[in-house]
Amino acid sequence: MGWWEINADTLARGRFVVSPLDETLACLKMLHAGVAGHPGERAWLDTHRPAHLRRMAADPVTALLVASGLGREWNADFLTPTPVEGQSFADGVARIRAARPEVARADLAVSLGGTLPAALDRNDLPERAAALLEEVWAEAVRPDWDRRRRVLEADVVARTAQVSRGGWATVLDALRPGTRWLGDNRLQINLNPYPPRELSGAELLLVPITPQRHGWVAWEEPERYAMVYPCAGALADDGARHVPAALGALLGPARAGVLTLLGTPMSTSQLVGVTGQGLGSVGRHLRVLLEAGLVERRRAGRSVLYSRTPAGEVLVEAGAGSGTGPG
């Protein structure tokens, strides 16, 4: 198994970073694989994958680059630069475009686990990769980026609260399949037989993405290490925020949307991030739902989390049985 040795000082300085480039990379991986993690992703794939497949059919060199660089066990390093806090998509993709051709070819050989195909023995691979990511960003990610960013920021709120409740080990233990805190300053990052890496003094970055079946690690030794992980599924699934029509008619669409979301405990800040409603509006909805006995609240560290009561569960289930409408 692969693991990192992380001392207490490095762990204490660890922080979460939202990266539009990594979100776009994850979406490219999903377009390539064609596998959805929930109904919302399936709808997104149905909308955007046909154009992606047509693009790949028209450009077999770039199609081979994608298939070679986004491996099952290892991504080509030049495709996954370690993110920098506050970095825009344009700045991130410029780093891919600036990769040296010989480095790109060597990285692809590693991700393939063998010899580089003759068709990829060329110098324009970084430019091709950057151009493709720019297309995915412009057509399939940027139009929805405000919602995606709110979801990612809500996940960061939840993980930060988890750190305050149970420490970093509880967060690292549950980031993604294959990740586990082993104790003795060791973090298992995957199940692959890679040599351990010692992170003392380095930056440790945790980077959420919304696609649910993807994640990876990246580093720039010895300064910066990143773990890219799928954010909480209840936040990512846009389908989970479709409000039953009967429930919307009873409570109002916005308030019913809050109640629908609270099948998973959330803080006020998370609800603001996911719904796009203002803090005052969410607070008013929560107050009404509390007074009606449909939600309850409990303190978790410095956060207050809200969740549905049994009565709230019954109401949501009854509304769902009456059909759905837009949220």
mmCIF file of C-alpha atoms in Angstrom:
data_model
loop_
_atom_site.group_PDB
_atom_site.id
_atom_site.type_symbol
_atom_site.label_atom_id
_atom_site.label_comp_id
_atom_site.label_asym_id
_atom_site.label_seq_id
_atom_site.Cartn_x
_atom_site.Cartn_y
_atom_site.Cartn_z
ATOM 1 C CA MET A 1 0.000 0.000 0.000
ATOM 2 C CA GLY A 2 1.070 3.609 -0.528
ATOM 3 C CA TRP A 3 1.380 5.852 2.521
ATOM 4 C CA TRP A 4 2.666 9.253 3.589
ATOM 5 C CA GLU A 5 4.400 10.044 6.854
ATOM 6 C CA ILE A 6 2.910 13.264 8.202
ATOM 7 C CA ASN A 7 4.149 14.793 11.446
ATOM 8 C CA ALA A 8 1.961 16.814 13.805
ATOM 9 C CA ASP A 9 3.184 20.211 12.579
ATOM 10 C CA THR A 10 2.514 19.388 8.931
ATOM 11 C CA LEU A 11 -0.917 18.049 9.798
ATOM 12 C CA ALA A 12 -1.797 21.109 11.862
ATOM 13 C CA ARG A 13 -0.964 23.355 8.893
ATOM 14 C CA GLY A 14 -3.037 21.262 6.476
ATOM 15 C CA ARG A 15 -5.813 23.132 4.720
ATOM 16 C CA PHE A 16 -8.612 22.722 2.211
ATOM 17 C CA VAL A 17 -8.378 24.248 -1.267
ATOM 18 C CA VAL A 18 -11.081 24.595 -3.940
ATOM 19 C CA SER A 19 -9.545 24.114 -7.396
ATOM 20 C CA PRO A 20 -11.442 24.779 -10.656
ATOM 21 C CA LEU A 21 -8.726 22.945 -12.585
ATOM 22 C CA ASP A 22 -9.056 19.790 -10.477
ATOM 23 C CA GLU A 23 -12.841 19.953 -10.813
ATOM 24 C CA THR A 24 -12.387 20.087 -14.592
ATOM 25 C CA LEU A 25 -9.879 17.234 -14.563
ATOM 26 C CA ALA A 26 -12.338 15.134 -12.566
ATOM 27 C CA CYS A 27 -15.088 15.951 -15.057
ATOM 28 C CA LEU A 28 -12.808 14.934 -17.932
ATOM 29 C CA LYS A 29 -12.180 11.620 -16.165
ATOM 30 C CA MET A 30 -15.940 11.131 -15.852
ATOM 31 C CA LEU A 31 -16.498 11.980 -19.526
ATOM 32 C CA HIS A 32 -13.811 9.469 -20.467
ATOM 33 C CA ALA A 33 -15.142 6.671 -18.239
ATOM 34 C CA GLY A 34 -18.832 7.354 -18.886
ATOM 35 C CA VAL A 35 -19.788 6.047 -15.439
ATOM 36 C CA ALA A 36 -22.045 8.070 -13.118
ATOM 37 C CA GLY A 37 -22.036 7.988 -9.348
ATOM 38 C CA HIS A 38 -25.620 9.238 -8.909
ATOM 39 C CA PRO A 39 -28.578 10.403 -11.018
ATOM 40 C CA GLY A 40 -27.325 13.979 -11.195
ATOM 41 C CA GLU A 41 -24.066 12.802 -12.761
ATOM 42 C CA ARG A 42 -25.972 10.572 -15.179
ATOM 43 C CA ALA A 43 -27.986 13.577 -16.377
ATOM 44 C CA TRP A 44 -24.747 15.582 -16.773
ATOM 45 C CA LEU A 45 -23.148 12.768 -18.775
ATOM 46 C CA ASP A 46 -26.214 12.424 -20.984
ATOM 47 C CA THR A 47 -25.927 16.128 -21.767
ATOM 48 C CA HIS A 48 -22.181 16.450 -22.318
ATOM 49 C CA ARG A 49 -20.693 13.054 -23.196
ATOM 50 C CA PRO A 50 -22.024 12.770 -26.779
ATOM 51 C CA ALA A 51 -20.133 15.938 -27.766
ATOM 52 C CA HIS A 52 -17.027 14.674 -25.972
ATOM 53 C CA LEU A 53 -17.152 11.364 -27.841
ATOM 54 C CA ARG A 54 -17.567 13.164 -31.155
ATOM 55 C CA ARG A 55 -14.579 15.344 -30.311
ATOM 56 C CA MET A 56 -12.455 12.308 -29.467
ATOM 57 C CA ALA A 57 -13.515 10.478 -32.633
ATOM 58 C CA ALA A 58 -12.424 13.484 -34.696
ATOM 59 C CA ASP A 59 -9.063 13.754 -32.894
ATOM 60 C CA PRO A 60 -7.623 10.261 -32.314
ATOM 61 C CA VAL A 61 -4.284 11.582 -31.033
ATOM 62 C CA THR A 62 -5.944 13.519 -28.208
ATOM 63 C CA ALA A 63 -8.245 10.559 -27.548
ATOM 64 C CA LEU A 64 -5.187 8.333 -27.122
ATOM 65 C CA LEU A 65 -3.589 10.972 -24.900
ATOM 66 C CA VAL A 66 -6.633 10.942 -22.598
ATOM 67 C CA ALA A 67 -6.845 7.151 -22.518
ATOM 68 C CA SER A 68 -3.119 6.904 -21.771
ATOM 69 C CA GLY A 69 -2.870 9.755 -19.269
ATOM 70 C CA LEU A 70 -5.906 9.043 -17.098
ATOM 71 C CA GLY A 71 -4.961 5.555 -15.975
ATOM 72 C CA ARG A 72 -6.765 3.234 -13.610
ATOM 73 C CA GLU A 73 -3.928 3.275 -11.088
ATOM 74 C CA TRP A 74 -1.917 6.377 -11.990
ATOM 75 C CA ASN A 75 -2.539 9.663 -13.795
ATOM 76 C CA ALA A 76 0.196 11.212 -15.890
ATOM 77 C CA ASP A 77 1.793 13.728 -13.537
ATOM 78 C CA PHE A 78 1.833 16.617 -15.993
ATOM 79 C CA LEU A 79 -1.977 16.391 -16.241
ATOM 80 C CA THR A 80 -2.466 16.772 -12.476
ATOM 81 C CA PRO A 81 -0.292 19.640 -11.211
ATOM 82 C CA THR A 82 -0.499 20.164 -7.469
ATOM 83 C CA PRO A 83 -3.028 22.962 -6.869
ATOM 84 C CA VAL A 84 -2.169 26.338 -5.401
ATOM 85 C CA GLU A 85 -4.581 28.141 -3.096
ATOM 86 C CA GLY A 86 -6.585 30.774 -4.976
ATOM 87 C CA GLN A 87 -5.374 29.627 -8.391
ATOM 88 C CA SER A 88 -7.776 30.331 -11.265
ATOM 89 C CA PHE A 89 -8.600 27.792 -13.943
ATOM 90 C CA ALA A 90 -6.617 29.814 -16.497
ATOM 91 C CA ASP A 91 -3.530 29.845 -14.298
ATOM 92 C CA GLY A 92 -3.851 26.139 -13.569
ATOM 93 C CA VAL A 93 -4.234 25.051 -17.181
ATOM 94 C CA ALA A 94 -1.290 27.272 -18.126
ATOM 95 C CA ARG A 95 0.880 25.036 -15.949
ATOM 96 C CA ILE A 96 -0.187 22.005 -18.013
ATOM 97 C CA ARG A 97 0.487 23.878 -21.261
ATOM 98 C CA ALA A 98 3.964 24.816 -19.985
ATOM 99 C CA ALA A 99 5.013 21.205 -19.307
ATOM 100 C CA ARG A 100 8.091 20.135 -21.250
ATOM 101 C CA PRO A 101 7.215 17.687 -24.063
ATOM 102 C CA GLU A 102 9.795 15.133 -22.929
ATOM 103 C CA VAL A 103 8.367 15.235 -19.404
ATOM 104 C CA ALA A 104 4.835 14.731 -20.736
ATOM 105 C CA ARG A 105 5.954 11.705 -22.757
ATOM 106 C CA ALA A 106 7.767 10.192 -19.773
ATOM 107 C CA ASP A 107 4.741 10.752 -17.508
ATOM 108 C CA LEU A 108 2.463 9.042 -20.034
ATOM 109 C CA ALA A 109 4.781 6.035 -20.193
ATOM 110 C CA VAL A 110 4.546 5.744 -16.401
ATOM 111 C CA SER A 111 0.742 5.984 -16.374
ATOM 112 C CA LEU A 112 0.602 3.318 -19.102
ATOM 113 C CA GLY A 113 3.018 1.097 -17.220
ATOM 114 C CA GLY A 114 4.921 0.379 -20.409
ATOM 115 C CA THR A 115 6.064 1.760 -23.748
ATOM 116 C CA LEU A 116 4.663 5.000 -25.116
ATOM 117 C CA PRO A 117 2.598 4.422 -28.293
ATOM 118 C CA ALA A 118 4.266 5.738 -31.434
ATOM 119 C CA ALA A 119 1.330 8.085 -32.059
ATOM 120 C CA LEU A 120 2.178 9.943 -28.822
ATOM 121 C CA ASP A 121 5.873 10.401 -29.618
ATOM 122 C CA ARG A 122 5.361 14.078 -30.395
ATOM 123 C CA ASN A 123 5.957 17.504 -28.842
ATOM 124 C CA ASP A 124 2.450 18.973 -28.783
ATOM 125 C CA LEU A 125 1.008 16.776 -26.015
ATOM 126 C CA PRO A 126 0.876 19.523 -23.333
ATOM 127 C CA GLU A 127 -0.862 21.886 -25.765
ATOM 128 C CA ARG A 128 -3.390 19.215 -26.751
ATOM 129 C CA ALA A 129 -4.153 18.401 -23.104
ATOM 130 C CA ALA A 130 -4.555 22.065 -22.178
ATOM 131 C CA ALA A 131 -6.814 22.781 -25.161
ATOM 132 C CA LEU A 132 -9.066 19.838 -24.306
ATOM 133 C CA LEU A 133 -9.367 20.913 -20.671
ATOM 134 C CA GLU A 134 -10.231 24.435 -21.786
ATOM 135 C CA GLU A 135 -13.071 23.020 -23.884
ATOM 136 C CA VAL A 136 -14.375 20.871 -21.013
ATOM 137 C CA TRP A 137 -14.210 23.872 -18.671
ATOM 138 C CA ALA A 138 -15.968 26.230 -21.076
ATOM 139 C CA GLU A 139 -18.712 23.855 -22.173
ATOM 140 C CA ALA A 140 -19.385 21.537 -19.242
ATOM 141 C CA VAL A 141 -18.033 23.055 -16.013
ATOM 142 C CA ARG A 142 -17.974 26.854 -16.092
ATOM 143 C CA PRO A 143 -21.731 27.246 -16.826
ATOM 144 C CA ASP A 144 -22.401 25.412 -13.559
ATOM 145 C CA TRP A 145 -19.341 26.599 -11.625
ATOM 146 C CA ASP A 146 -21.191 28.801 -9.125
ATOM 147 C CA ARG A 147 -23.248 25.826 -7.920
ATOM 148 C CA ARG A 148 -20.230 23.526 -7.944
ATOM 149 C CA ARG A 149 -18.200 26.023 -5.939
ATOM 150 C CA ARG A 150 -20.966 26.318 -3.333
ATOM 151 C CA VAL A 151 -21.067 22.524 -3.018
ATOM 152 C CA LEU A 152 -17.294 22.323 -2.624
ATOM 153 C CA GLU A 153 -17.248 25.121 -0.068
ATOM 154 C CA ALA A 154 -20.043 23.412 1.864
ATOM 155 C CA ASP A 155 -17.964 20.243 1.966
ATOM 156 C CA VAL A 156 -15.014 22.223 3.319
ATOM 157 C CA VAL A 157 -17.273 23.625 6.055
ATOM 158 C CA ALA A 158 -18.340 20.098 7.004
ATOM 159 C CA ARG A 159 -14.787 18.718 7.035
ATOM 160 C CA THR A 160 -13.478 21.668 9.029
ATOM 161 C CA ALA A 161 -16.191 21.101 11.626
ATOM 162 C CA GLN A 162 -15.201 17.435 11.696
ATOM 163 C CA VAL A 163 -11.598 18.423 12.422
ATOM 164 C CA SER A 164 -12.765 20.485 15.408
ATOM 165 C CA ARG A 165 -14.872 17.591 16.709
ATOM 166 C CA GLY A 166 -12.593 14.616 16.229
ATOM 167 C CA GLY A 167 -9.245 15.829 14.939
ATOM 168 C CA TRP A 168 -7.553 15.400 11.584
ATOM 169 C CA ALA A 169 -7.419 11.621 11.856
ATOM 170 C CA THR A 170 -11.222 11.345 11.659
ATOM 171 C CA VAL A 171 -11.263 13.445 8.478
ATOM 172 C CA LEU A 172 -8.383 11.669 6.771
ATOM 173 C CA ASP A 173 -9.872 8.282 7.618
ATOM 174 C CA ALA A 174 -12.930 8.908 5.485
ATOM 175 C CA LEU A 175 -11.828 11.057 2.550
ATOM 176 C CA ARG A 176 -12.077 8.411 -0.164
ATOM 177 C CA PRO A 177 -11.841 4.615 -0.632
ATOM 178 C CA GLY A 178 -8.349 3.382 0.149
ATOM 179 C CA THR A 179 -7.568 6.292 2.464
ATOM 180 C CA ARG A 180 -7.005 5.436 6.120
ATOM 181 C CA TRP A 181 -5.168 6.956 9.067
ATOM 182 C CA LEU A 182 -2.821 4.196 10.233
ATOM 183 C CA GLY A 183 -1.486 5.891 13.365
ATOM 184 C CA ASP A 184 2.167 6.624 14.089
ATOM 185 C CA ASN A 185 2.003 9.647 11.740
ATOM 186 C CA ARG A 186 1.115 7.451 8.737
ATOM 187 C CA LEU A 187 -1.635 8.168 6.223
ATOM 188 C CA GLN A 188 -2.519 5.413 3.771
ATOM 189 C CA ILE A 189 -3.289 7.169 0.488
ATOM 190 C CA ASN A 190 -4.169 4.145 -1.656
ATOM 191 C CA LEU A 191 -3.749 0.385 -1.905
ATOM 192 C CA ASN A 192 -0.966 0.475 -4.485
ATOM 193 C CA PRO A 193 2.515 -0.785 -3.536
ATOM 194 C CA TYR A 194 4.297 2.563 -3.791
ATOM 195 C CA PRO A 195 7.187 3.573 -1.505
ATOM 196 C CA PRO A 196 6.314 5.799 1.468
ATOM 197 C CA ARG A 197 6.921 9.548 1.332
ATOM 198 C CA GLU A 198 7.911 11.772 4.239
ATOM 199 C CA LEU A 199 6.068 15.120 4.307
ATOM 200 C CA SER A 200 7.731 16.994 7.184
ATOM 201 C CA GLY A 201 7.683 20.724 6.522
ATOM 202 C CA ALA A 202 5.576 20.397 3.356
ATOM 203 C CA GLU A 203 2.168 21.868 2.599
ATOM 204 C CA LEU A 204 -0.671 19.345 2.874
ATOM 205 C CA LEU A 205 -3.669 20.283 0.737
ATOM 206 C CA LEU A 206 -7.059 18.570 0.686
ATOM 207 C CA VAL A 207 -8.980 19.318 -2.508
ATOM 208 C CA PRO A 208 -12.684 18.403 -2.878
ATOM 209 C CA ILE A 209 -14.254 17.642 -6.258
ATOM 210 C CA THR A 210 -17.908 16.949 -7.014
ATOM 211 C CA PRO A 211 -17.573 13.822 -9.261
ATOM 212 C CA GLN A 212 -18.115 10.887 -6.926
ATOM 213 C CA ARG A 213 -16.016 8.115 -8.464
ATOM 214 C CA HIS A 214 -12.702 9.918 -8.786
ATOM 215 C CA GLY A 215 -9.818 11.143 -6.697
ATOM 216 C CA TRP A 216 -6.038 11.169 -6.859
ATOM 217 C CA VAL A 217 -2.898 12.433 -5.179
ATOM 218 C CA ALA A 218 -0.356 14.910 -6.516
ATOM 219 C CA TRP A 219 2.845 16.445 -5.248
ATOM 220 C CA GLU A 220 5.712 18.762 -5.982
ATOM 221 C CA GLU A 221 8.491 17.405 -3.852
ATOM 222 C CA PRO A 222 9.357 18.487 -1.278
ATOM 223 C CA GLU A 223 7.158 21.580 -0.918
ATOM 224 C CA ARG A 224 3.548 20.589 -1.593
ATOM 225 C CA TYR A 225 1.365 17.481 -1.452
ATOM 226 C CA ALA A 226 -2.320 17.259 -2.321
ATOM 227 C CA MET A 227 -5.072 14.712 -1.939
ATOM 228 C CA VAL A 228 -8.017 15.218 -4.295
ATOM 229 C CA TYR A 229 -11.167 13.570 -2.937
ATOM 230 C CA PRO A 230 -14.894 13.332 -3.779
ATOM 231 C CA CYS A 231 -16.974 15.658 -1.625
ATOM 232 C CA ALA A 232 -19.883 14.341 0.433
ATOM 233 C CA GLY A 233 -22.356 12.601 -1.848
ATOM 234 C CA ALA A 234 -25.396 14.220 -0.278
ATOM 235 C CA LEU A 235 -23.982 17.582 -1.316
ATOM 236 C CA ALA A 236 -22.893 16.583 -4.808
ATOM 237 C CA ASP A 237 -26.075 14.922 -6.044
ATOM 238 C CA ASP A 238 -28.114 17.710 -7.586
ATOM 239 C CA GLY A 239 -30.932 15.204 -7.920
ATOM 240 C CA ALA A 240 -31.173 15.051 -4.132
ATOM 241 C CA ARG A 241 -32.339 18.683 -4.163
ATOM 242 C CA HIS A 242 -35.390 18.077 -6.340
ATOM 243 C CA VAL A 243 -38.320 18.936 -4.120
ATOM 244 C CA PRO A 244 -41.472 16.781 -4.134
ATOM 245 C CA ALA A 245 -44.258 18.872 -5.654
ATOM 246 C CA ALA A 246 -46.723 18.120 -2.847
ATOM 247 C CA LEU A 247 -44.157 19.082 -0.211
ATOM 248 C CA GLY A 248 -43.364 22.306 -2.073
ATOM 249 C CA ALA A 249 -47.053 23.174 -2.207
ATOM 250 C CA LEU A 250 -47.368 22.581 1.541
ATOM 251 C CA LEU A 251 -44.265 24.361 2.803
ATOM 252 C CA GLY A 252 -43.183 26.521 -0.117
ATOM 253 C CA PRO A 253 -40.445 25.378 -2.519
ATOM 254 C CA ALA A 254 -37.523 27.028 -0.704
ATOM 255 C CA ARG A 255 -38.459 25.737 2.754
ATOM 256 C CA ALA A 256 -39.301 22.306 1.381
ATOM 257 C CA GLY A 257 -35.882 22.268 -0.302
ATOM 258 C CA VAL A 258 -34.170 22.852 3.046
ATOM 259 C CA LEU A 259 -36.163 20.051 4.654
ATOM 260 C CA THR A 260 -35.353 17.707 1.767
ATOM 261 C CA LEU A 261 -31.629 18.358 2.164
ATOM 262 C CA LEU A 262 -31.645 17.595 5.869
ATOM 263 C CA GLY A 263 -31.686 13.850 5.427
ATOM 264 C CA THR A 264 -27.973 14.462 6.024
ATOM 265 C CA PRO A 265 -27.094 16.687 9.021
ATOM 266 C CA MET A 266 -25.945 20.114 7.838
ATOM 267 C CA SER A 267 -24.980 23.431 9.339
ATOM 268 C CA THR A 268 -26.572 26.743 8.401
ATOM 269 C CA SER A 269 -23.448 27.652 6.421
ATOM 270 C CA GLN A 270 -23.640 24.414 4.449
ATOM 271 C CA LEU A 271 -27.300 24.995 3.634
ATOM 272 C CA VAL A 272 -26.512 28.515 2.446
ATOM 273 C CA GLY A 273 -23.718 27.147 0.252
ATOM 274 C CA VAL A 274 -25.740 24.339 -1.295
ATOM 275 C CA THR A 275 -29.075 26.105 -1.786
ATOM 276 C CA GLY A 276 -27.756 29.497 -2.837
ATOM 277 C CA GLN A 277 -30.298 31.119 -0.493
ATOM 278 C CA GLY A 278 -29.236 33.954 1.808
ATOM 279 C CA LEU A 279 -28.288 33.384 5.428
ATOM 280 C CA GLY A 280 -31.399 35.207 6.667
ATOM 281 C CA SER A 281 -33.710 33.128 4.472
ATOM 282 C CA VAL A 282 -32.170 29.829 5.546
ATOM 283 C CA GLY A 283 -32.351 30.907 9.189
ATOM 284 C CA ARG A 284 -36.061 31.722 8.864
ATOM 285 C CA HIS A 285 -36.790 28.375 7.199
ATOM 286 C CA LEU A 286 -34.931 26.509 9.934
ATOM 287 C CA ARG A 287 -36.776 28.391 12.675
ATOM 288 C CA VAL A 288 -40.175 27.506 11.178
ATOM 289 C CA LEU A 289 -39.162 23.860 10.679
ATOM 290 C CA LEU A 290 -37.857 23.660 14.249
ATOM 291 C CA GLU A 291 -41.073 25.123 15.664
ATOM 292 C CA ALA A 292 -43.085 22.650 13.603
ATOM 293 C CA GLY A 293 -41.056 19.724 14.973
ATOM 294 C CA LEU A 294 -39.818 18.736 11.515
ATOM 295 C CA VAL A 295 -36.104 19.272 12.210
ATOM 296 C CA GLU A 296 -33.891 19.162 15.267
ATOM 297 C CA ARG A 297 -30.506 20.633 16.025
ATOM 298 C CA ARG A 298 -27.452 19.537 17.963
ATOM 299 C CA ARG A 299 -24.054 21.046 18.595
ATOM 300 C CA ALA A 300 -20.975 19.431 17.080
ATOM 301 C CA GLY A 301 -17.848 21.247 18.249
ATOM 302 C CA ARG A 302 -18.297 24.871 17.189
ATOM 303 C CA SER A 303 -20.989 24.019 14.632
ATOM 304 C CA VAL A 304 -24.732 23.498 15.038
ATOM 305 C CA LEU A 305 -26.062 20.750 12.788
ATOM 306 C CA TYR A 306 -29.690 20.407 11.704
ATOM 307 C CA SER A 307 -31.389 17.169 10.665
ATOM 308 C CA ARG A 308 -34.888 15.873 10.052
ATOM 309 C CA THR A 309 -36.916 14.460 12.915
ATOM 310 C CA PRO A 310 -39.021 11.300 12.425
ATOM 311 C CA ALA A 311 -41.973 13.592 11.678
ATOM 312 C CA GLY A 312 -39.901 15.385 9.039
ATOM 313 C CA GLU A 313 -38.901 12.044 7.517
ATOM 314 C CA VAL A 314 -42.541 10.983 7.252
ATOM 315 C CA LEU A 315 -43.489 14.270 5.604
ATOM 316 C CA VAL A 316 -40.692 14.073 3.017
ATOM 317 C CA GLU A 317 -41.464 10.428 2.216
ATOM 318 C CA ALA A 318 -45.170 11.190 1.860
ATOM 319 C CA GLY A 319 -44.396 14.114 -0.453
ATOM 320 C CA ALA A 320 -42.060 11.966 -2.541
ATOM 321 C CA GLY A 321 -44.827 9.456 -3.017
ATOM 322 C CA SER A 322 -46.943 12.178 -4.566
ATOM 323 C CA GLY A 323 -44.517 13.013 -7.403
ATOM 324 C CA THR A 324 -41.667 15.458 -7.828
ATOM 325 C CA GLY A 325 -41.245 18.926 -9.147
ATOM 326 C CA PRO A 326 -38.327 21.251 -9.757
ATOM 327 C CA GLY A 327 -36.435 22.551 -6.725
#
